[in-house]
Each structure stands twice: as C-alpha cells, then as structure tokens.
PDB file of C-alpha atoms in Angstrom:
ATOM      1  CA  ARG A1353     -10.152 -50.129   6.607  1.00  0.00           C
ATOM      2  CA  LYS A1354     -13.507 -49.862   5.665  1.00  0.00           C
ATOM      3  CA  GLU A1355     -14.426 -47.358   2.684  1.00  0.00           C
ATOM      4  CA  VAL A1356     -17.453 -45.901   4.575  1.00  0.00           C
ATOM      5  CA  GLU A1357     -17.683 -46.462   8.510  1.00  0.00           C
ATOM      6  CA  GLN A1358     -21.136 -45.729  10.447  1.00  0.00           C
ATOM      7  CA  ASP A1359     -21.784 -46.529  14.203  1.00  0.00           C
ATOM      8  CA  PRO A1360     -24.127 -49.145  13.622  1.00  0.00           C
ATOM      9  CA  GLY A1361     -26.614 -48.557  17.081  1.00  0.00           C
ATOM     10  CA  PRO A1362     -29.011 -49.090  17.525  1.00  0.00           C
ATOM     11  CA  PHE A1363     -30.470 -45.924  17.830  1.00  0.00           C
ATOM     12  CA  ASN A1364     -33.701 -45.793  20.643  1.00  0.00           C
ATOM     13  CA  VAL A1365     -35.629 -42.767  20.587  1.00  0.00           C
ATOM     14  CA  PRO A1366     -39.065 -41.505  21.641  1.00  0.00           C
ATOM     15  CA  GLU A1367     -41.413 -40.764  18.738  1.00  0.00           C
ATOM     16  CA  GLY A1368     -40.634 -36.644  18.157  1.00  0.00           C
ATOM     17  CA  ALA A1369     -37.090 -36.933  19.219  1.00  0.00           C
ATOM     18  CA  THR A1370     -34.654 -35.482  17.059  1.00  0.00           C
ATOM     19  CA  VAL A1371     -31.720 -37.938  16.159  1.00  0.00           C
ATOM     20  CA  ALA A1372     -28.370 -37.769  14.158  1.00  0.00           C
ATOM     21  CA  PHE A1373     -26.359 -40.291  12.761  1.00  0.00           C
ATOM     22  CA  ASN A1374     -22.410 -39.518  11.208  1.00  0.00           C
ATOM     23  CA  CYS A1375     -20.597 -41.535   8.874  1.00  0.00           C
ATOM     24  CA  THR A1376     -17.059 -41.362   7.874  1.00  0.00           C
ATOM     25  CA  TYR A1377     -15.689 -41.822   4.495  1.00  0.00           C
ATOM     26  CA  SER A1378     -12.070 -42.921   3.757  1.00  0.00           C
ATOM     27  CA  ASN A1379     -11.261 -41.854   0.232  1.00  0.00           C
ATOM     28  CA  SER A1380     -11.255 -38.069  -0.147  1.00  0.00           C
ATOM     29  CA  ALA A1381     -11.702 -38.341  -3.807  1.00  0.00           C
ATOM     30  CA  SER A1382     -15.262 -39.272  -3.249  1.00  0.00           C
ATOM     31  CA  GLN A1383     -17.586 -37.983  -5.493  1.00  0.00           C
ATOM     32  CA  SER A1384     -21.471 -38.243  -4.262  1.00  0.00           C
ATOM     33  CA  PHE A1385     -23.053 -39.151  -1.308  1.00  0.00           C
ATOM     34  CA  PHE A1386     -26.317 -40.828  -0.240  1.00  0.00           C
ATOM     35  CA  TRP A1387     -28.752 -41.640   2.268  1.00  0.00           C
ATOM     36  CA  TYR A1388     -30.589 -44.536   1.767  1.00  0.00           C
ATOM     37  CA  ARG A1389     -32.983 -46.653   4.223  1.00  0.00           C
ATOM     38  CA  GLN A1390     -33.403 -50.220   4.312  1.00  0.00           C
ATOM     39  CA  ASP A1391     -36.451 -51.774   5.683  1.00  0.00           C
ATOM     40  CA  CYS A1392     -35.845 -55.043   7.051  1.00  0.00           C
ATOM     41  CA  ARG A1393     -33.478 -56.624   4.778  1.00  0.00           C
ATOM     42  CA  LYS A1394     -35.413 -55.443   1.853  1.00  0.00           C
ATOM     43  CA  GLU A1395     -33.685 -53.465  -0.803  1.00  0.00           C
ATOM     44  CA  PRO A1396     -32.457 -50.542   0.189  1.00  0.00           C
ATOM     45  CA  LYS A1397     -33.955 -47.457  -1.385  1.00  0.00           C
ATOM     46  CA  LEU A1398     -32.511 -43.769  -1.695  1.00  0.00           C
ATOM     47  CA  LEU A1399     -33.781 -41.288   1.020  1.00  0.00           C
ATOM     48  CA  MET A1400     -31.758 -38.484   0.112  1.00  0.00           C
ATOM     49  CA  SER A1401     -28.714 -37.313  -1.919  1.00  0.00           C
ATOM     50  CA  VAL A1402     -26.279 -35.061   0.215  1.00  0.00           C
ATOM     51  CA  TYR A1403     -24.813 -31.516  -1.173  1.00  0.00           C
ATOM     52  CA  SER A1404     -21.719 -29.792  -0.720  1.00  0.00           C
ATOM     53  CA  SER A1405     -24.256 -26.666   0.644  1.00  0.00           C
ATOM     54  CA  GLY A1406     -26.301 -29.199   2.846  1.00  0.00           C
ATOM     55  CA  ASN A1407     -29.912 -30.286   1.977  1.00  0.00           C
ATOM     56  CA  GLU A1408     -33.128 -30.782   3.872  1.00  0.00           C
ATOM     57  CA  ASP A1409     -36.455 -32.650   3.011  1.00  0.00           C
ATOM     58  CA  GLY A1410     -39.037 -32.249   5.386  1.00  0.00           C
ATOM     59  CA  ARG A1411     -37.881 -33.679   8.860  1.00  0.00           C
ATOM     60  CA  PHE A1412     -34.544 -34.909   7.246  1.00  0.00           C
ATOM     61  CA  THR A1413     -31.317 -32.866   6.943  1.00  0.00           C
ATOM     62  CA  ALA A1414     -28.183 -34.058   5.430  1.00  0.00           C
ATOM     63  CA  GLN A1415     -24.971 -32.454   5.663  1.00  0.00           C
ATOM     64  CA  LEU A1416     -21.644 -33.350   3.898  1.00  0.00           C
ATOM     65  CA  ASN A1417     -18.082 -32.111   5.249  1.00  0.00           C
ATOM     66  CA  ARG A1418     -15.235 -32.749   3.146  1.00  0.00           C
ATOM     67  CA  ALA A1419     -12.459 -31.781   5.172  1.00  0.00           C
ATOM     68  CA  SER A1420     -13.252 -34.317   7.759  1.00  0.00           C
ATOM     69  CA  GLN A1421     -14.735 -36.643   5.593  1.00  0.00           C
ATOM     70  CA  TYR A1422     -17.936 -37.232   7.491  1.00  0.00           C
ATOM     71  CA  ILE A1423     -21.492 -37.066   6.284  1.00  0.00           C
ATOM     72  CA  SER A1424     -24.388 -36.612   8.695  1.00  0.00           C
ATOM     73  CA  LEU A1425     -28.385 -37.345   8.604  1.00  0.00           C
ATOM     74  CA  LEU A1426     -30.589 -35.399  11.191  1.00  0.00           C
ATOM     75  CA  ILE A1427     -34.089 -36.431  11.673  1.00  0.00           C
ATOM     76  CA  ARG A1428     -36.571 -34.310  13.486  1.00  0.00           C
ATOM     77  CA  ASP A1429     -39.820 -35.101  14.927  1.00  0.00           C
ATOM     78  CA  SER A1430     -39.150 -38.824  14.709  1.00  0.00           C
ATOM     79  CA  LYS A1431     -41.914 -40.656  13.733  1.00  0.00           C
ATOM     80  CA  LEU A1432     -42.935 -44.554  14.258  1.00  0.00           C
ATOM     81  CA  SER A1433     -42.133 -44.810  10.333  1.00  0.00           C
ATOM     82  CA  ASP A1434     -38.886 -44.063  10.629  1.00  0.00           C
ATOM     83  CA  SER A1435     -37.747 -47.430  12.206  1.00  0.00           C
ATOM     84  CA  ALA A1436     -35.603 -48.545   9.503  1.00  0.00           C
ATOM     85  CA  THR A1437     -31.600 -48.568   8.942  1.00  0.00           C
ATOM     86  CA  TYR A1438     -29.850 -46.296   7.308  1.00  0.00           C
ATOM     87  CA  LEU A1439     -27.169 -46.568   4.662  1.00  0.00           C
ATOM     88  CA  CYS A1440     -24.360 -44.134   4.075  1.00  0.00           C
ATOM     89  CA  VAL A1441     -23.303 -44.473   0.609  1.00  0.00           C
ATOM     90  CA  VAL A1442     -20.480 -42.760  -1.088  1.00  0.00           C
ATOM     91  CA  ARG A1443     -19.504 -43.311  -4.932  1.00  0.00           C
ATOM     92  CA  TYR A1444     -16.255 -42.607  -6.465  1.00  0.00           C
ATOM     93  CA  ASN A1445     -14.156 -43.500  -9.799  1.00  0.00           C
ATOM     94  CA  PHE A1446     -17.307 -42.720 -10.725  1.00  0.00           C
ATOM     95  CA  ASN A1447     -19.190 -46.031 -11.128  1.00  0.00           C
ATOM     96  CA  LYS A1448     -18.463 -47.274  -7.305  1.00  0.00           C
ATOM     97  CA  PHE A1449     -20.762 -47.368  -4.979  1.00  0.00           C
ATOM     98  CA  TYR A1450     -19.685 -48.139  -1.075  1.00  0.00           C
ATOM     99  CA  PHE A1451     -21.740 -48.690   1.472  1.00  0.00           C
ATOM    100  CA  GLY A1452     -22.247 -48.416   5.166  1.00  0.00           C
ATOM    101  CA  SER A1453     -23.262 -51.134   7.682  1.00  0.00           C
ATOM    102  CA  GLY A1454     -26.051 -49.417   8.122  1.00  0.00           C
ATOM    103  CA  THR A1455     -27.466 -47.727  11.263  1.00  0.00           C
ATOM    104  CA  LYS A1456     -30.159 -49.353  12.939  1.00  0.00           C
ATOM    105  CA  LEU A1457     -33.422 -46.966  14.156  1.00  0.00           C
ATOM    106  CA  ASN A1458     -36.000 -48.093  16.394  1.00  0.00           C
ATOM    107  CA  VAL A1459     -38.492 -45.173  17.221  1.00  0.00           C
ATOM    108  CA  LYS A1460     -40.703 -46.283  20.373  1.00  0.00           C
ATOM    109  CA  PRO A1461     -44.274 -44.707  21.154  1.00  0.00           C
TER     110      PRO A1461
ATOM    111  CA  ASP B1484     -43.257 -53.419 -15.616  1.00  0.00           C
ATOM    112  CA  ALA B1485     -40.025 -51.034 -15.711  1.00  0.00           C
ATOM    113  CA  GLY B1486     -37.587 -51.420 -13.242  1.00  0.00           C
ATOM    114  CA  ILE B1487     -35.394 -53.732 -11.773  1.00  0.00           C
ATOM    115  CA  THR B1488     -35.872 -57.476 -11.153  1.00  0.00           C
ATOM    116  CA  GLN B1489     -34.303 -60.407  -9.745  1.00  0.00           C
ATOM    117  CA  SER B1490     -35.225 -63.847  -9.229  1.00  0.00           C
ATOM    118  CA  PRO B1491     -35.605 -66.490  -7.778  1.00  0.00           C
ATOM    119  CA  ARG B1492     -36.434 -64.539  -4.677  1.00  0.00           C
ATOM    120  CA  TYR B1493     -35.804 -67.516  -2.781  1.00  0.00           C
ATOM    121  CA  LYS B1494     -33.351 -69.896  -3.288  1.00  0.00           C
ATOM    122  CA  ILE B1495     -32.161 -73.055  -1.043  1.00  0.00           C
ATOM    123  CA  THR B1496     -29.018 -74.941  -2.811  1.00  0.00           C
ATOM    124  CA  GLU B1497     -26.622 -77.570  -1.563  1.00  0.00           C
ATOM    125  CA  THR B1498     -23.258 -77.336  -1.475  1.00  0.00           C
ATOM    126  CA  GLY B1499     -21.199 -77.987  -4.601  1.00  0.00           C
ATOM    127  CA  ARG B1500     -23.868 -76.964  -6.891  1.00  0.00           C
ATOM    128  CA  GLN B1501     -23.902 -74.120  -9.512  1.00  0.00           C
ATOM    129  CA  VAL B1502     -26.453 -72.320  -8.898  1.00  0.00           C
ATOM    130  CA  THR B1503     -27.533 -68.843 -10.871  1.00  0.00           C
ATOM    131  CA  LEU B1504     -28.781 -65.349  -9.816  1.00  0.00           C
ATOM    132  CA  MET B1505     -30.791 -63.138 -12.592  1.00  0.00           C
ATOM    133  CA  CYS B1506     -31.254 -59.608 -12.690  1.00  0.00           C
ATOM    134  CA  HIS B1507     -33.002 -57.837 -15.370  1.00  0.00           C
ATOM    135  CA  GLN B1508     -33.273 -53.854 -15.864  1.00  0.00           C
ATOM    136  CA  THR B1509     -35.950 -52.208 -17.907  1.00  0.00           C
ATOM    137  CA  TRP B1510     -34.263 -48.817 -17.808  1.00  0.00           C
ATOM    138  CA  SER B1511     -30.817 -49.532 -20.224  1.00  0.00           C
ATOM    139  CA  HIS B1512     -28.730 -48.403 -17.552  1.00  0.00           C
ATOM    140  CA  SER B1513     -25.263 -49.164 -18.338  1.00  0.00           C
ATOM    141  CA  TYR B1514     -24.248 -49.737 -14.719  1.00  0.00           C
ATOM    142  CA  MET B1515     -25.048 -52.820 -12.501  1.00  0.00           C
ATOM    143  CA  PHE B1516     -24.019 -54.310  -9.445  1.00  0.00           C
ATOM    144  CA  TRP B1517     -24.234 -57.456  -7.500  1.00  0.00           C
ATOM    145  CA  TYR B1518     -23.387 -57.028  -3.472  1.00  0.00           C
ATOM    146  CA  ARG B1519     -24.715 -59.214  -1.141  1.00  0.00           C
ATOM    147  CA  GLN B1520     -25.127 -58.695   2.653  1.00  0.00           C
ATOM    148  CA  ASP B1521     -24.897 -60.282   5.440  1.00  0.00           C
ATOM    149  CA  LEU B1522     -25.538 -59.497   9.392  1.00  0.00           C
ATOM    150  CA  GLY B1523     -22.699 -57.024  10.845  1.00  0.00           C
ATOM    151  CA  HIS B1524     -21.199 -56.488   7.107  1.00  0.00           C
ATOM    152  CA  GLY B1525     -23.479 -54.265   5.475  1.00  0.00           C
ATOM    153  CA  LEU B1526     -23.355 -54.242   1.467  1.00  0.00           C
ATOM    154  CA  ARG B1527     -19.919 -55.604  -0.052  1.00  0.00           C
ATOM    155  CA  LEU B1528     -19.686 -55.587  -3.357  1.00  0.00           C
ATOM    156  CA  ILE B1529     -19.598 -58.442  -5.732  1.00  0.00           C
ATOM    157  CA  TYR B1530     -18.594 -57.705  -9.108  1.00  0.00           C
ATOM    158  CA  TYR B1531     -20.104 -54.690 -11.323  1.00  0.00           C
ATOM    159  CA  SER B1532     -20.340 -54.360 -15.258  1.00  0.00           C
ATOM    160  CA  ALA B1533     -20.195 -50.585 -17.067  1.00  0.00           C
ATOM    161  CA  ALA B1534     -21.772 -51.771 -20.214  1.00  0.00           C
ATOM    162  CA  ALA B1535     -22.261 -54.940 -22.024  1.00  0.00           C
ATOM    163  CA  ASP B1536     -19.472 -57.623 -22.134  1.00  0.00           C
ATOM    164  CA  ILE B1537     -17.417 -55.180 -19.885  1.00  0.00           C
ATOM    165  CA  THR B1538     -17.169 -56.680 -16.007  1.00  0.00           C
ATOM    166  CA  ASP B1539     -14.944 -55.928 -12.946  1.00  0.00           C
ATOM    167  CA  LYS B1540     -14.228 -57.404  -9.917  1.00  0.00           C
ATOM    168  CA  GLY B1541     -15.601 -56.023  -6.599  1.00  0.00           C
ATOM    169  CA  GLU B1542     -14.605 -56.432  -2.991  1.00  0.00           C
ATOM    170  CA  VAL B1543     -15.470 -60.040  -2.713  1.00  0.00           C
ATOM    171  CA  PRO B1544     -15.039 -61.729  -6.091  1.00  0.00           C
ATOM    172  CA  ASP B1545     -13.791 -65.122  -5.418  1.00  0.00           C
ATOM    173  CA  GLY B1546     -16.424 -67.838  -5.930  1.00  0.00           C
ATOM    174  CA  TYR B1547     -18.758 -65.765  -8.299  1.00  0.00           C
ATOM    175  CA  VAL B1548     -18.851 -65.589 -11.932  1.00  0.00           C
ATOM    176  CA  VAL B1549     -20.624 -62.596 -13.854  1.00  0.00           C
ATOM    177  CA  SER B1550     -21.446 -62.143 -17.745  1.00  0.00           C
ATOM    178  CA  ARG B1551     -22.960 -59.351 -19.664  1.00  0.00           C
ATOM    179  CA  SER B1552     -23.926 -60.161 -23.263  1.00  0.00           C
ATOM    180  CA  LYS B1553     -27.082 -57.922 -22.824  1.00  0.00           C
ATOM    181  CA  THR B1554     -27.278 -54.475 -21.662  1.00  0.00           C
ATOM    182  CA  GLU B1555     -30.640 -55.176 -19.620  1.00  0.00           C
ATOM    183  CA  ASN B1556     -29.165 -58.756 -17.891  1.00  0.00           C
ATOM    184  CA  PHE B1557     -26.686 -59.223 -15.498  1.00  0.00           C
ATOM    185  CA  PRO B1558     -26.664 -63.006 -14.083  1.00  0.00           C
ATOM    186  CA  LEU B1559     -24.357 -64.084 -10.829  1.00  0.00           C
ATOM    187  CA  THR B1560     -23.297 -67.530 -10.919  1.00  0.00           C
ATOM    188  CA  LEU B1561     -22.057 -69.554  -7.848  1.00  0.00           C
ATOM    189  CA  GLU B1562     -19.897 -72.119  -9.711  1.00  0.00           C
ATOM    190  CA  SER B1563     -19.904 -74.433  -7.071  1.00  0.00           C
ATOM    191  CA  ALA B1564     -21.903 -73.319  -3.575  1.00  0.00           C
ATOM    192  CA  THR B1565     -20.187 -73.391  -0.454  1.00  0.00           C
ATOM    193  CA  ARG B1566     -22.202 -72.617   3.164  1.00  0.00           C
ATOM    194  CA  SER B1567     -20.167 -69.136   3.410  1.00  0.00           C
ATOM    195  CA  GLN B1568     -22.389 -68.162   0.294  1.00  0.00           C
ATOM    196  CA  THR B1569     -25.629 -67.838   2.142  1.00  0.00           C
ATOM    197  CA  SER B1570     -26.398 -64.599   2.138  1.00  0.00           C
ATOM    198  CA  VAL B1571     -28.952 -61.935   0.595  1.00  0.00           C
ATOM    199  CA  TYR B1572     -27.947 -61.086  -2.889  1.00  0.00           C
ATOM    200  CA  PHE B1573     -28.606 -57.747  -4.220  1.00  0.00           C
ATOM    201  CA  CYS B1574     -28.345 -56.663  -7.793  1.00  0.00           C
ATOM    202  CA  ALA B1575     -28.327 -52.548  -8.703  1.00  0.00           C
ATOM    203  CA  SER B1576     -27.969 -50.129 -11.708  1.00  0.00           C
ATOM    204  CA  PHE B1577     -27.429 -46.796 -12.549  1.00  0.00           C
ATOM    205  CA  GLY B1578     -27.848 -44.727 -15.538  1.00  0.00           C
ATOM    206  CA  ALA B1579     -24.623 -42.725 -16.279  1.00  0.00           C
ATOM    207  CA  GLY B1580     -24.447 -38.849 -16.744  1.00  0.00           C
ATOM    208  CA  ARG B1581     -25.413 -36.742 -13.727  1.00  0.00           C
ATOM    209  CA  VAL B1582     -22.876 -37.279 -10.901  1.00  0.00           C
ATOM    210  CA  ASN B1583     -25.370 -37.122  -8.308  1.00  0.00           C
ATOM    211  CA  THR B1584     -27.537 -40.195  -9.737  1.00  0.00           C
ATOM    212  CA  GLU B1585     -28.778 -42.785  -7.275  1.00  0.00           C
ATOM    213  CA  ALA B1586     -28.406 -46.610  -8.112  1.00  0.00           C
ATOM    214  CA  PHE B1587     -31.627 -48.234  -8.171  1.00  0.00           C
ATOM    215  CA  PHE B1588     -31.742 -51.924  -6.091  1.00  0.00           C
ATOM    216  CA  GLY B1589     -34.152 -55.132  -7.337  1.00  0.00           C
ATOM    217  CA  GLN B1590     -36.345 -56.591  -4.359  1.00  0.00           C
ATOM    218  CA  GLY B1591     -33.504 -59.185  -3.543  1.00  0.00           C
ATOM    219  CA  THR B1592     -32.622 -63.176  -3.702  1.00  0.00           C
ATOM    220  CA  ARG B1593     -32.359 -64.999  -0.415  1.00  0.00           C
ATOM    221  CA  LEU B1594     -29.813 -67.976  -0.779  1.00  0.00           C
ATOM    222  CA  THR B1595     -29.365 -70.533   1.410  1.00  0.00           C
ATOM    223  CA  VAL B1596     -26.178 -73.170   1.318  1.00  0.00           C
ATOM    224  CA  VAL B1597     -26.853 -76.136   2.848  1.00  0.00           C
TER     225      VAL B1597
END
C-alpha cells in the first residue's frame, strides 16, 4: 500500500470553476502535511502547508482530517495559470517526506 | 547564489557506466534527499541523509550509492547504470527545527540510460 494516495485525474475544469482534490495517507503518526505544485516535471514547489484547523491562502483552502487520514485542497475561481500537477506530501518520523503521485489539473478557457 | 542546485541538468549515459549526479545547497540544511520521478509513480525516495556522514535508504535504493562528506553536498552515484534508471532525479533539502518546515527542491536532472 502506498504511503500517500491521490486521484491522478486529470481534472478538466473551465476558468472560474471550483475544484477539490483529496489525498489519503496510511501512517497515522504523520506529523506534517503539505500541498506542492509541479509544472511540466519541473521541481515541485510548496503551495501551502496544511494545518489541523484548516487554512486558507487566497483562492486556496487546505483541510486536514486526522481521524479519516485525508487532506484536501480546494481551489476557487480557477485560473488558467492554476494548470499544473498538485502533489500531496506527508511528513513523519520527522525526517521523511512521502509524496503522492500527483493530481493533474487542466483549467480551460 | 543561495539555494539548492543540481548538476548536470541533462545526462545521457550508456548501460553499465557509472554516473554521478551532484547536489549542492547553501542553506546548511541538515537533511537532504534524493528522489526519482517516473510517469505514473510520482516522487519516490531513493536515499536521504540526516547530517554529514549519516545516510539511510529510502523506498528504492537498489543500484544507487550516496555519500555526504560535507553538509552542503549530497552526490548520488549510479554504479552501473541500467535503462530502468532512466528518470528525472530531484534533490531536496530542509532544515531541522520546526515541524512544518517544508522541503526545497533542486531543478532536477534528466537522466537517460541508453
């Protein structure tokens, strides 16, 4: 079983749409959670950390459900520039980061 | 420049050859990682290092060797390259301390083994 699982998509949405991604993780001892964005197999870059109480950064909202062991990312008012692959990342044992396979988002005009 | 850099950016090598991918970071981060990324598999951890002279295996270590004699460098060596090692390799680092510290990535090395 993979440490982190994501729906690979692709999610094809029109500009202005709201889209949500989920991610599940297997290790209940996981400590930290992140969403990374990756463009065209360039290096992943941090989009946002995910906090227990949920957090928002502009059009992006991240939530964590420890009981069910999943995290989510909601993107409102999608822009063409949001087209990318979104990686769910879980950190545990303090020094290990595990990545999901990524969810591909295509925002179309 | 500050940051994390990988070299070379692109490499073509022949089966059976030894090849070394370099990774250098200027933040003095204690932790460094090597990942490979293949279509359909996402990022998979090859090796990681908690500090100079401390390394450990990740998910897919077979066929790879690492060393870390200095904090800022973490080279990855393919001792005898195989076609299955054709991939994009990413080096990453993060500093110890805060639980929510994220990892930072180099730009990647595209390796093709022919």
